[in-house]
Amino acid sequence: MKTLHLIRHAKSSWKDSSLADVDRPLNKRGVRTGKFMARHLVEAGCCFDHVFCSPALRARSTIELIRKSLETMAFEWTIEPDLYTFNSRNLLSFIQLHDETLTDVLIVGHNPALTDLCNELGHRHIDNIPTCGYAQLTVTENCTWQEISKASIKLTAFLRPKEFKGV
């Protein structure tokens, strides 16, 4: 069985308007939430075996905060330029290129691409994956990454940071 894990980057700062979008850092709330959400991601079944991250500073900072907060879990990630996208079709194309030996794929990226992808593939509609939100899509049929479709995917977990006390 294959599972797609999606994490939207934590809250970013708009303080310095001279920065390019790709270079925007996290704000204080984003840093706090990234650290806080790490254990909730693990409890929800997020798998960190094959992690792919947008090159945007806010996405890289998010996965780094999560890794540092999970002290007993050592994992690495790959920066993928194709994940700096706001288009769900680009995300789907990226996913469909994966080797069939990968059963769990984690993408750290951006909206609206992540939310749109969930709604295009998942069995139920979600309004928005918030910053540092998590969605887990499980392939319910025996199919390849290239064959995934709405009929073969089920949204099995959806976490919003505001659901947890302390954020």
Short mmCIF file of N, CA and C in Angstrom, two decimals:
data_model
loop_
_atom_site.label_atom_id
_atom_site.label_comp_id
_atom_site.label_asym_id
_atom_site.label_seq_id
_atom_site.Cartn_x
_atom_site.Cartn_y
_atom_site.Cartn_z
N MET A 1 0.84 -1.17 0.00
CA MET A 1 0.00 0.00 0.00
C MET A 1 0.89 1.25 0.00
N LYS A 2 0.50 2.26 -0.75
CA LYS A 2 1.25 3.50 -0.85
C LYS A 2 0.53 4.60 -0.06
N THR A 3 1.34 5.51 0.49
CA THR A 3 0.77 6.64 1.23
C THR A 3 1.51 7.91 0.84
N LEU A 4 0.74 8.94 0.57
CA LEU A 4 1.27 10.25 0.26
C LEU A 4 1.03 11.15 1.46
N HIS A 5 2.10 11.75 1.97
CA HIS A 5 2.03 12.65 3.12
C HIS A 5 2.33 14.06 2.62
N LEU A 6 1.50 15.01 3.01
CA LEU A 6 1.65 16.39 2.56
C LEU A 6 1.72 17.32 3.76
N ILE A 7 2.76 18.14 3.82
CA ILE A 7 2.89 19.15 4.87
C ILE A 7 3.02 20.51 4.20
N ARG A 8 2.17 21.42 4.58
CA ARG A 8 2.32 22.80 4.10
C ARG A 8 3.32 23.49 5.02
N HIS A 9 4.18 24.30 4.45
CA HIS A 9 5.17 25.01 5.25
C HIS A 9 4.49 25.80 6.36
N ALA A 10 5.25 26.06 7.43
CA ALA A 10 4.73 26.84 8.55
C ALA A 10 4.58 28.31 8.14
N LYS A 11 3.97 29.10 9.01
CA LYS A 11 3.67 30.51 8.73
C LYS A 11 4.93 31.30 8.42
N SER A 12 4.89 32.00 7.30
CA SER A 12 6.06 32.77 6.87
C SER A 12 5.90 34.25 7.18
N SER A 13 7.03 34.92 7.13
CA SER A 13 7.07 36.35 7.42
C SER A 13 6.98 37.17 6.14
N TRP A 14 6.23 38.25 6.23
CA TRP A 14 6.12 39.20 5.12
C TRP A 14 6.79 40.52 5.52
N LYS A 15 7.56 40.49 6.61
CA LYS A 15 8.15 41.71 7.16
C LYS A 15 9.06 42.44 6.17
N ASP A 16 9.88 41.70 5.44
CA ASP A 16 10.83 42.31 4.51
C ASP A 16 10.29 42.18 3.09
N SER A 17 9.67 43.22 2.59
CA SER A 17 9.05 43.18 1.27
C SER A 17 10.07 43.15 0.13
N SER A 18 11.34 43.35 0.44
CA SER A 18 12.36 43.31 -0.61
C SER A 18 12.80 41.88 -0.94
N LEU A 19 12.42 40.92 -0.10
CA LEU A 19 12.80 39.53 -0.34
C LEU A 19 11.97 38.92 -1.46
N ALA A 20 12.61 38.08 -2.25
CA ALA A 20 11.88 37.28 -3.23
C ALA A 20 11.01 36.28 -2.48
N ASP A 21 9.91 35.87 -3.07
CA ASP A 21 9.00 34.93 -2.41
C ASP A 21 9.72 33.68 -1.93
N VAL A 22 10.61 33.15 -2.72
CA VAL A 22 11.32 31.92 -2.38
C VAL A 22 12.24 32.09 -1.15
N ASP A 23 12.59 33.34 -0.84
CA ASP A 23 13.51 33.62 0.26
C ASP A 23 12.83 34.06 1.55
N ARG A 24 11.51 34.04 1.60
CA ARG A 24 10.82 34.47 2.82
C ARG A 24 11.04 33.46 3.95
N PRO A 25 11.44 33.94 5.14
CA PRO A 25 11.66 33.05 6.28
C PRO A 25 10.35 32.78 7.02
N LEU A 26 10.43 31.96 8.05
CA LEU A 26 9.29 31.75 8.93
C LEU A 26 9.18 32.92 9.91
N ASN A 27 7.96 33.21 10.34
CA ASN A 27 7.80 34.19 11.40
C ASN A 27 7.83 33.46 12.75
N LYS A 28 7.69 34.19 13.85
CA LYS A 28 7.78 33.57 15.19
C LYS A 28 6.73 32.50 15.38
N ARG A 29 5.51 32.77 14.93
CA ARG A 29 4.44 31.78 15.06
C ARG A 29 4.76 30.52 14.25
N GLY A 30 5.34 30.71 13.06
CA GLY A 30 5.71 29.57 12.23
C GLY A 30 6.75 28.70 12.89
N VAL A 31 7.74 29.32 13.51
CA VAL A 31 8.78 28.55 14.23
C VAL A 31 8.16 27.77 15.38
N ARG A 32 7.32 28.43 16.16
CA ARG A 32 6.68 27.78 17.31
C ARG A 32 5.79 26.61 16.85
N THR A 33 5.03 26.83 15.79
CA THR A 33 4.12 25.80 15.30
C THR A 33 4.87 24.62 14.69
N GLY A 34 5.94 24.90 13.95
CA GLY A 34 6.74 23.83 13.36
C GLY A 34 7.28 22.88 14.41
N LYS A 35 7.77 23.44 15.50
CA LYS A 35 8.29 22.62 16.61
C LYS A 35 7.16 21.83 17.26
N PHE A 36 6.04 22.51 17.51
CA PHE A 36 4.91 21.92 18.21
C PHE A 36 4.26 20.78 17.42
N MET A 37 4.16 20.94 16.12
CA MET A 37 3.44 19.96 15.29
C MET A 37 4.21 18.66 15.08
N ALA A 38 5.50 18.65 15.29
CA ALA A 38 6.32 17.47 14.98
C ALA A 38 5.76 16.20 15.60
N ARG A 39 5.50 16.21 16.87
CA ARG A 39 5.02 14.97 17.53
C ARG A 39 3.62 14.58 17.05
N HIS A 40 2.80 15.57 16.73
CA HIS A 40 1.45 15.27 16.23
C HIS A 40 1.51 14.62 14.85
N LEU A 41 2.48 15.02 14.05
CA LEU A 41 2.67 14.39 12.74
C LEU A 41 3.01 12.92 12.90
N VAL A 42 3.92 12.63 13.80
CA VAL A 42 4.32 11.23 14.05
C VAL A 42 3.13 10.43 14.56
N GLU A 43 2.39 11.00 15.50
CA GLU A 43 1.22 10.30 16.06
C GLU A 43 0.17 10.02 14.99
N ALA A 44 0.09 10.87 13.98
CA ALA A 44 -0.88 10.68 12.90
C ALA A 44 -0.39 9.68 11.85
N GLY A 45 0.86 9.23 11.99
CA GLY A 45 1.38 8.24 11.05
C GLY A 45 2.24 8.81 9.94
N CYS A 46 2.66 10.05 10.07
CA CYS A 46 3.53 10.64 9.05
C CYS A 46 4.84 9.86 8.99
N CYS A 47 5.22 9.48 7.81
CA CYS A 47 6.43 8.69 7.59
C CYS A 47 7.50 9.59 6.96
N PHE A 48 8.71 9.52 7.50
CA PHE A 48 9.79 10.38 7.04
C PHE A 48 10.87 9.60 6.28
N ASP A 49 10.48 8.49 5.66
CA ASP A 49 11.45 7.67 4.91
C ASP A 49 11.91 8.34 3.62
N HIS A 50 11.01 8.97 2.91
CA HIS A 50 11.31 9.60 1.62
C HIS A 50 10.68 11.00 1.61
N VAL A 51 11.50 11.99 1.98
CA VAL A 51 11.02 13.36 2.15
C VAL A 51 11.54 14.22 1.01
N PHE A 52 10.62 14.95 0.38
CA PHE A 52 10.95 15.85 -0.71
C PHE A 52 10.41 17.23 -0.35
N CYS A 53 11.26 18.24 -0.51
CA CYS A 53 10.92 19.57 -0.02
C CYS A 53 11.12 20.63 -1.10
N SER A 54 10.23 21.60 -1.11
CA SER A 54 10.38 22.78 -1.96
C SER A 54 11.67 23.49 -1.57
N PRO A 55 12.32 24.16 -2.52
CA PRO A 55 13.53 24.91 -2.20
C PRO A 55 13.25 26.23 -1.47
N ALA A 56 12.00 26.62 -1.31
CA ALA A 56 11.68 27.86 -0.61
C ALA A 56 12.19 27.79 0.83
N LEU A 57 12.75 28.88 1.30
CA LEU A 57 13.31 28.93 2.66
C LEU A 57 12.28 28.53 3.70
N ARG A 58 11.04 28.96 3.56
CA ARG A 58 10.01 28.64 4.56
C ARG A 58 9.71 27.15 4.61
N ALA A 59 9.78 26.46 3.47
CA ALA A 59 9.55 25.01 3.45
C ALA A 59 10.75 24.28 4.05
N ARG A 60 11.95 24.67 3.66
CA ARG A 60 13.17 24.05 4.21
C ARG A 60 13.26 24.26 5.72
N SER A 61 12.90 25.45 6.17
CA SER A 61 12.93 25.73 7.61
C SER A 61 11.91 24.89 8.36
N THR A 62 10.77 24.67 7.75
CA THR A 62 9.72 23.86 8.39
C THR A 62 10.19 22.43 8.61
N ILE A 63 10.74 21.80 7.58
CA ILE A 63 11.16 20.40 7.75
C ILE A 63 12.36 20.31 8.70
N GLU A 64 13.21 21.31 8.70
CA GLU A 64 14.34 21.33 9.63
C GLU A 64 13.85 21.45 11.08
N LEU A 65 12.87 22.29 11.34
CA LEU A 65 12.30 22.40 12.69
C LEU A 65 11.66 21.09 13.12
N ILE A 66 10.97 20.45 12.22
CA ILE A 66 10.34 19.16 12.54
C ILE A 66 11.41 18.13 12.86
N ARG A 67 12.45 18.06 12.05
CA ARG A 67 13.53 17.10 12.30
C ARG A 67 14.19 17.36 13.65
N LYS A 68 14.51 18.59 13.95
CA LYS A 68 15.15 18.92 15.23
C LYS A 68 14.25 18.60 16.42
N SER A 69 12.94 18.71 16.22
CA SER A 69 11.99 18.42 17.30
C SER A 69 11.78 16.93 17.52
N LEU A 70 12.14 16.14 16.54
CA LEU A 70 12.02 14.68 16.66
C LEU A 70 13.41 14.11 16.89
N GLU A 71 13.95 14.38 18.05
CA GLU A 71 15.35 14.07 18.35
C GLU A 71 15.71 12.60 18.16
N THR A 72 14.77 11.70 18.37
CA THR A 72 15.08 10.28 18.25
C THR A 72 14.92 9.75 16.83
N MET A 73 14.44 10.58 15.94
CA MET A 73 14.26 10.17 14.55
C MET A 73 15.26 10.88 13.66
N ALA A 74 16.11 10.12 13.04
CA ALA A 74 17.06 10.72 12.09
C ALA A 74 16.49 10.53 10.69
N PHE A 75 16.34 11.62 9.97
CA PHE A 75 15.90 11.51 8.57
C PHE A 75 16.49 12.66 7.77
N GLU A 76 16.53 12.45 6.49
CA GLU A 76 17.04 13.46 5.57
C GLU A 76 15.96 13.75 4.55
N TRP A 77 16.19 14.80 3.77
CA TRP A 77 15.25 15.16 2.72
C TRP A 77 16.01 15.64 1.51
N THR A 78 15.28 15.65 0.41
CA THR A 78 15.82 16.11 -0.86
C THR A 78 15.10 17.39 -1.24
N ILE A 79 15.87 18.40 -1.62
CA ILE A 79 15.29 19.64 -2.12
C ILE A 79 14.95 19.41 -3.59
N GLU A 80 13.70 19.64 -3.95
CA GLU A 80 13.22 19.44 -5.32
C GLU A 80 12.71 20.75 -5.90
N PRO A 81 13.41 21.32 -6.85
CA PRO A 81 12.96 22.59 -7.46
C PRO A 81 11.53 22.53 -8.00
N ASP A 82 11.09 21.37 -8.47
CA ASP A 82 9.74 21.23 -9.02
C ASP A 82 8.64 21.41 -7.96
N LEU A 83 9.02 21.34 -6.68
CA LEU A 83 8.03 21.48 -5.62
C LEU A 83 7.79 22.94 -5.23
N TYR A 84 8.55 23.85 -5.81
CA TYR A 84 8.24 25.27 -5.61
C TYR A 84 7.18 25.61 -6.65
N THR A 85 5.98 25.15 -6.35
CA THR A 85 4.85 25.32 -7.26
C THR A 85 3.59 25.58 -6.46
N PHE A 86 2.65 26.22 -7.10
CA PHE A 86 1.36 26.51 -6.51
C PHE A 86 0.26 25.82 -7.30
N ASN A 87 0.68 24.88 -8.18
CA ASN A 87 -0.21 24.20 -9.11
C ASN A 87 -0.26 22.70 -8.78
N SER A 88 -1.45 22.19 -8.54
CA SER A 88 -1.61 20.78 -8.16
C SER A 88 -1.21 19.82 -9.28
N ARG A 89 -1.38 20.23 -10.51
CA ARG A 89 -1.00 19.37 -11.65
C ARG A 89 0.51 19.14 -11.65
N ASN A 90 1.28 20.17 -11.29
CA ASN A 90 2.73 20.00 -11.19
C ASN A 90 3.09 19.03 -10.08
N LEU A 91 2.38 19.10 -8.97
CA LEU A 91 2.63 18.16 -7.86
C LEU A 91 2.30 16.73 -8.30
N LEU A 92 1.18 16.56 -8.96
CA LEU A 92 0.79 15.23 -9.41
C LEU A 92 1.83 14.67 -10.38
N SER A 93 2.31 15.48 -11.27
CA SER A 93 3.36 15.04 -12.21
C SER A 93 4.61 14.59 -11.46
N PHE A 94 4.98 15.34 -10.43
CA PHE A 94 6.14 14.98 -9.61
C PHE A 94 5.91 13.62 -8.92
N ILE A 95 4.75 13.43 -8.36
CA ILE A 95 4.42 12.19 -7.66
C ILE A 95 4.44 11.00 -8.62
N GLN A 96 3.92 11.20 -9.80
CA GLN A 96 3.82 10.10 -10.76
C GLN A 96 5.17 9.63 -11.29
N LEU A 97 6.22 10.38 -11.04
CA LEU A 97 7.56 9.98 -11.47
C LEU A 97 8.26 9.05 -10.48
N HIS A 98 7.66 8.82 -9.32
CA HIS A 98 8.33 8.05 -8.28
C HIS A 98 8.44 6.56 -8.61
N ASP A 99 9.52 6.04 -8.13
CA ASP A 99 9.80 4.61 -8.25
C ASP A 99 8.76 3.82 -7.46
N GLU A 100 8.35 2.72 -8.01
CA GLU A 100 7.31 1.90 -7.37
C GLU A 100 7.76 1.24 -6.07
N THR A 101 9.05 1.24 -5.80
CA THR A 101 9.52 0.65 -4.54
C THR A 101 9.25 1.57 -3.36
N LEU A 102 8.97 2.84 -3.61
CA LEU A 102 8.65 3.77 -2.53
C LEU A 102 7.19 3.59 -2.12
N THR A 103 6.98 3.29 -0.86
CA THR A 103 5.61 3.12 -0.39
C THR A 103 5.08 4.38 0.29
N ASP A 104 5.97 5.18 0.87
CA ASP A 104 5.58 6.41 1.53
C ASP A 104 6.38 7.56 0.95
N VAL A 105 5.68 8.61 0.56
CA VAL A 105 6.32 9.81 0.02
C VAL A 105 5.78 11.00 0.81
N LEU A 106 6.70 11.83 1.32
CA LEU A 106 6.33 13.04 2.05
C LEU A 106 6.78 14.25 1.25
N ILE A 107 5.84 15.16 1.02
CA ILE A 107 6.13 16.40 0.29
C ILE A 107 5.88 17.58 1.23
N VAL A 108 6.86 18.47 1.30
CA VAL A 108 6.71 19.73 2.04
C VAL A 108 6.61 20.82 0.99
N GLY A 109 5.45 21.48 0.94
CA GLY A 109 5.24 22.43 -0.14
C GLY A 109 4.30 23.56 0.20
N HIS A 110 3.53 23.96 -0.82
CA HIS A 110 2.78 25.22 -0.78
C HIS A 110 1.33 25.06 -1.20
N ASN A 111 0.54 26.01 -0.75
CA ASN A 111 -0.83 26.15 -1.22
C ASN A 111 -0.85 27.16 -2.35
N PRO A 112 -1.82 27.10 -3.23
CA PRO A 112 -2.98 26.23 -3.20
C PRO A 112 -2.73 24.82 -3.74
N ALA A 113 -1.51 24.53 -4.17
CA ALA A 113 -1.22 23.23 -4.79
C ALA A 113 -1.58 22.06 -3.88
N LEU A 114 -1.20 22.12 -2.61
CA LEU A 114 -1.44 20.99 -1.72
C LEU A 114 -2.93 20.76 -1.49
N THR A 115 -3.66 21.82 -1.18
CA THR A 115 -5.10 21.69 -0.96
C THR A 115 -5.80 21.20 -2.22
N ASP A 116 -5.45 21.79 -3.35
CA ASP A 116 -6.08 21.37 -4.61
C ASP A 116 -5.79 19.90 -4.92
N LEU A 117 -4.56 19.46 -4.67
CA LEU A 117 -4.22 18.06 -4.90
C LEU A 117 -5.07 17.15 -4.01
N CYS A 118 -5.21 17.50 -2.74
CA CYS A 118 -6.06 16.71 -1.84
C CYS A 118 -7.48 16.61 -2.35
N ASN A 119 -7.99 17.71 -2.84
CA ASN A 119 -9.38 17.72 -3.33
C ASN A 119 -9.52 17.01 -4.66
N GLU A 120 -8.49 17.02 -5.48
CA GLU A 120 -8.54 16.30 -6.74
C GLU A 120 -8.40 14.79 -6.56
N LEU A 121 -7.67 14.38 -5.52
CA LEU A 121 -7.43 12.95 -5.31
C LEU A 121 -8.24 12.36 -4.17
N GLY A 122 -8.44 13.10 -3.10
CA GLY A 122 -9.09 12.57 -1.91
C GLY A 122 -10.58 12.35 -2.09
N HIS A 123 -11.13 11.57 -1.17
CA HIS A 123 -12.55 11.23 -1.25
C HIS A 123 -13.45 12.26 -0.59
N ARG A 124 -12.86 13.21 0.14
CA ARG A 124 -13.68 14.26 0.74
C ARG A 124 -13.02 15.63 0.55
N HIS A 125 -13.84 16.65 0.49
CA HIS A 125 -13.37 18.00 0.23
C HIS A 125 -12.84 18.64 1.51
N ILE A 126 -11.71 19.32 1.40
CA ILE A 126 -11.21 20.14 2.50
C ILE A 126 -11.09 21.57 1.98
N ASP A 127 -11.38 22.53 2.83
CA ASP A 127 -11.34 23.93 2.40
C ASP A 127 -9.92 24.44 2.24
N ASN A 128 -9.02 24.00 3.12
CA ASN A 128 -7.69 24.57 3.12
C ASN A 128 -6.76 23.75 4.00
N ILE A 129 -5.56 23.48 3.52
CA ILE A 129 -4.52 22.96 4.41
C ILE A 129 -3.83 24.21 4.96
N PRO A 130 -3.97 24.46 6.25
CA PRO A 130 -3.39 25.67 6.81
C PRO A 130 -1.86 25.55 6.91
N THR A 131 -1.22 26.66 7.23
CA THR A 131 0.23 26.61 7.40
C THR A 131 0.55 25.59 8.49
N CYS A 132 1.54 24.77 8.21
CA CYS A 132 1.99 23.65 9.05
C CYS A 132 0.92 22.57 9.22
N GLY A 133 -0.06 22.57 8.32
CA GLY A 133 -1.08 21.53 8.31
C GLY A 133 -0.55 20.28 7.63
N TYR A 134 -1.23 19.17 7.87
CA TYR A 134 -0.80 17.87 7.36
C TYR A 134 -1.99 17.11 6.79
N ALA A 135 -1.78 16.50 5.64
CA ALA A 135 -2.79 15.63 5.04
C ALA A 135 -2.12 14.32 4.64
N GLN A 136 -2.81 13.24 4.90
CA GLN A 136 -2.31 11.91 4.55
C GLN A 136 -3.31 11.28 3.58
N LEU A 137 -2.81 10.91 2.42
CA LEU A 137 -3.63 10.27 1.39
C LEU A 137 -3.14 8.85 1.18
N THR A 138 -4.01 7.89 1.40
CA THR A 138 -3.63 6.49 1.28
C THR A 138 -4.21 5.90 0.00
N VAL A 139 -3.37 5.21 -0.73
CA VAL A 139 -3.81 4.54 -1.95
C VAL A 139 -4.55 3.28 -1.53
N THR A 140 -5.81 3.19 -1.87
CA THR A 140 -6.66 2.10 -1.41
C THR A 140 -6.67 0.91 -2.35
N GLU A 141 -6.17 1.09 -3.54
CA GLU A 141 -6.12 0.00 -4.51
C GLU A 141 -4.67 -0.32 -4.85
N ASN A 142 -4.46 -1.47 -5.41
CA ASN A 142 -3.12 -1.85 -5.83
C ASN A 142 -2.83 -1.19 -7.17
N CYS A 143 -2.22 -0.02 -7.12
CA CYS A 143 -1.89 0.68 -8.36
C CYS A 143 -0.53 1.35 -8.22
N THR A 144 0.00 1.76 -9.31
CA THR A 144 1.31 2.43 -9.32
C THR A 144 1.11 3.91 -9.02
N TRP A 145 2.22 4.60 -8.74
CA TRP A 145 2.16 6.05 -8.56
C TRP A 145 1.60 6.70 -9.82
N GLN A 146 1.93 6.15 -10.97
CA GLN A 146 1.47 6.72 -12.23
C GLN A 146 -0.04 6.57 -12.41
N GLU A 147 -0.62 5.57 -11.76
CA GLU A 147 -2.04 5.26 -11.94
C GLU A 147 -2.96 5.87 -10.89
N ILE A 148 -2.40 6.55 -9.91
CA ILE A 148 -3.28 7.05 -8.85
C ILE A 148 -4.32 8.01 -9.40
N SER A 149 -5.49 7.93 -8.82
CA SER A 149 -6.61 8.77 -9.24
C SER A 149 -7.56 8.92 -8.05
N LYS A 150 -8.56 9.73 -8.22
CA LYS A 150 -9.54 9.95 -7.15
C LYS A 150 -10.16 8.63 -6.68
N ALA A 151 -10.34 7.71 -7.58
CA ALA A 151 -10.96 6.43 -7.23
C ALA A 151 -10.06 5.56 -6.36
N SER A 152 -8.76 5.83 -6.38
CA SER A 152 -7.83 4.95 -5.66
C SER A 152 -7.23 5.58 -4.41
N ILE A 153 -7.67 6.78 -4.00
CA ILE A 153 -7.08 7.51 -2.89
C ILE A 153 -8.13 7.85 -1.84
N LYS A 154 -7.72 7.74 -0.57
CA LYS A 154 -8.60 8.13 0.53
C LYS A 154 -7.83 9.04 1.48
N LEU A 155 -8.44 10.15 1.88
CA LEU A 155 -7.85 11.03 2.88
C LEU A 155 -7.98 10.33 4.23
N THR A 156 -6.84 9.93 4.81
CA THR A 156 -6.88 9.15 6.04
C THR A 156 -6.47 9.93 7.28
N ALA A 157 -5.88 11.10 7.10
CA ALA A 157 -5.55 11.97 8.24
C ALA A 157 -5.49 13.40 7.76
N PHE A 158 -5.94 14.31 8.60
CA PHE A 158 -5.89 15.73 8.29
C PHE A 158 -5.72 16.48 9.59
N LEU A 159 -4.59 17.14 9.75
CA LEU A 159 -4.28 17.87 10.99
C LEU A 159 -4.16 19.36 10.71
N ARG A 160 -4.80 20.14 11.57
CA ARG A 160 -4.67 21.59 11.54
C ARG A 160 -4.06 22.00 12.88
N PRO A 161 -3.01 22.81 12.88
CA PRO A 161 -2.36 23.19 14.14
C PRO A 161 -3.32 23.75 15.17
N LYS A 162 -4.34 24.51 14.75
CA LYS A 162 -5.24 25.12 15.74
C LYS A 162 -6.09 24.09 16.50
N GLU A 163 -6.09 22.84 16.03
CA GLU A 163 -6.83 21.79 16.73
C GLU A 163 -6.15 21.39 18.03
N PHE A 164 -4.87 21.74 18.17
CA PHE A 164 -4.10 21.30 19.31
C PHE A 164 -3.87 22.45 20.28
N LYS A 165 -4.02 22.16 21.53
CA LYS A 165 -3.81 23.16 22.57
C LYS A 165 -2.35 23.61 22.56
N GLY A 166 -2.13 24.87 22.74
CA GLY A 166 -0.77 25.37 22.85
C GLY A 166 -0.27 26.10 21.61
N VAL A 167 -1.06 26.12 20.56
CA VAL A 167 -0.62 26.84 19.36
C VAL A 167 -1.23 28.22 19.34
#
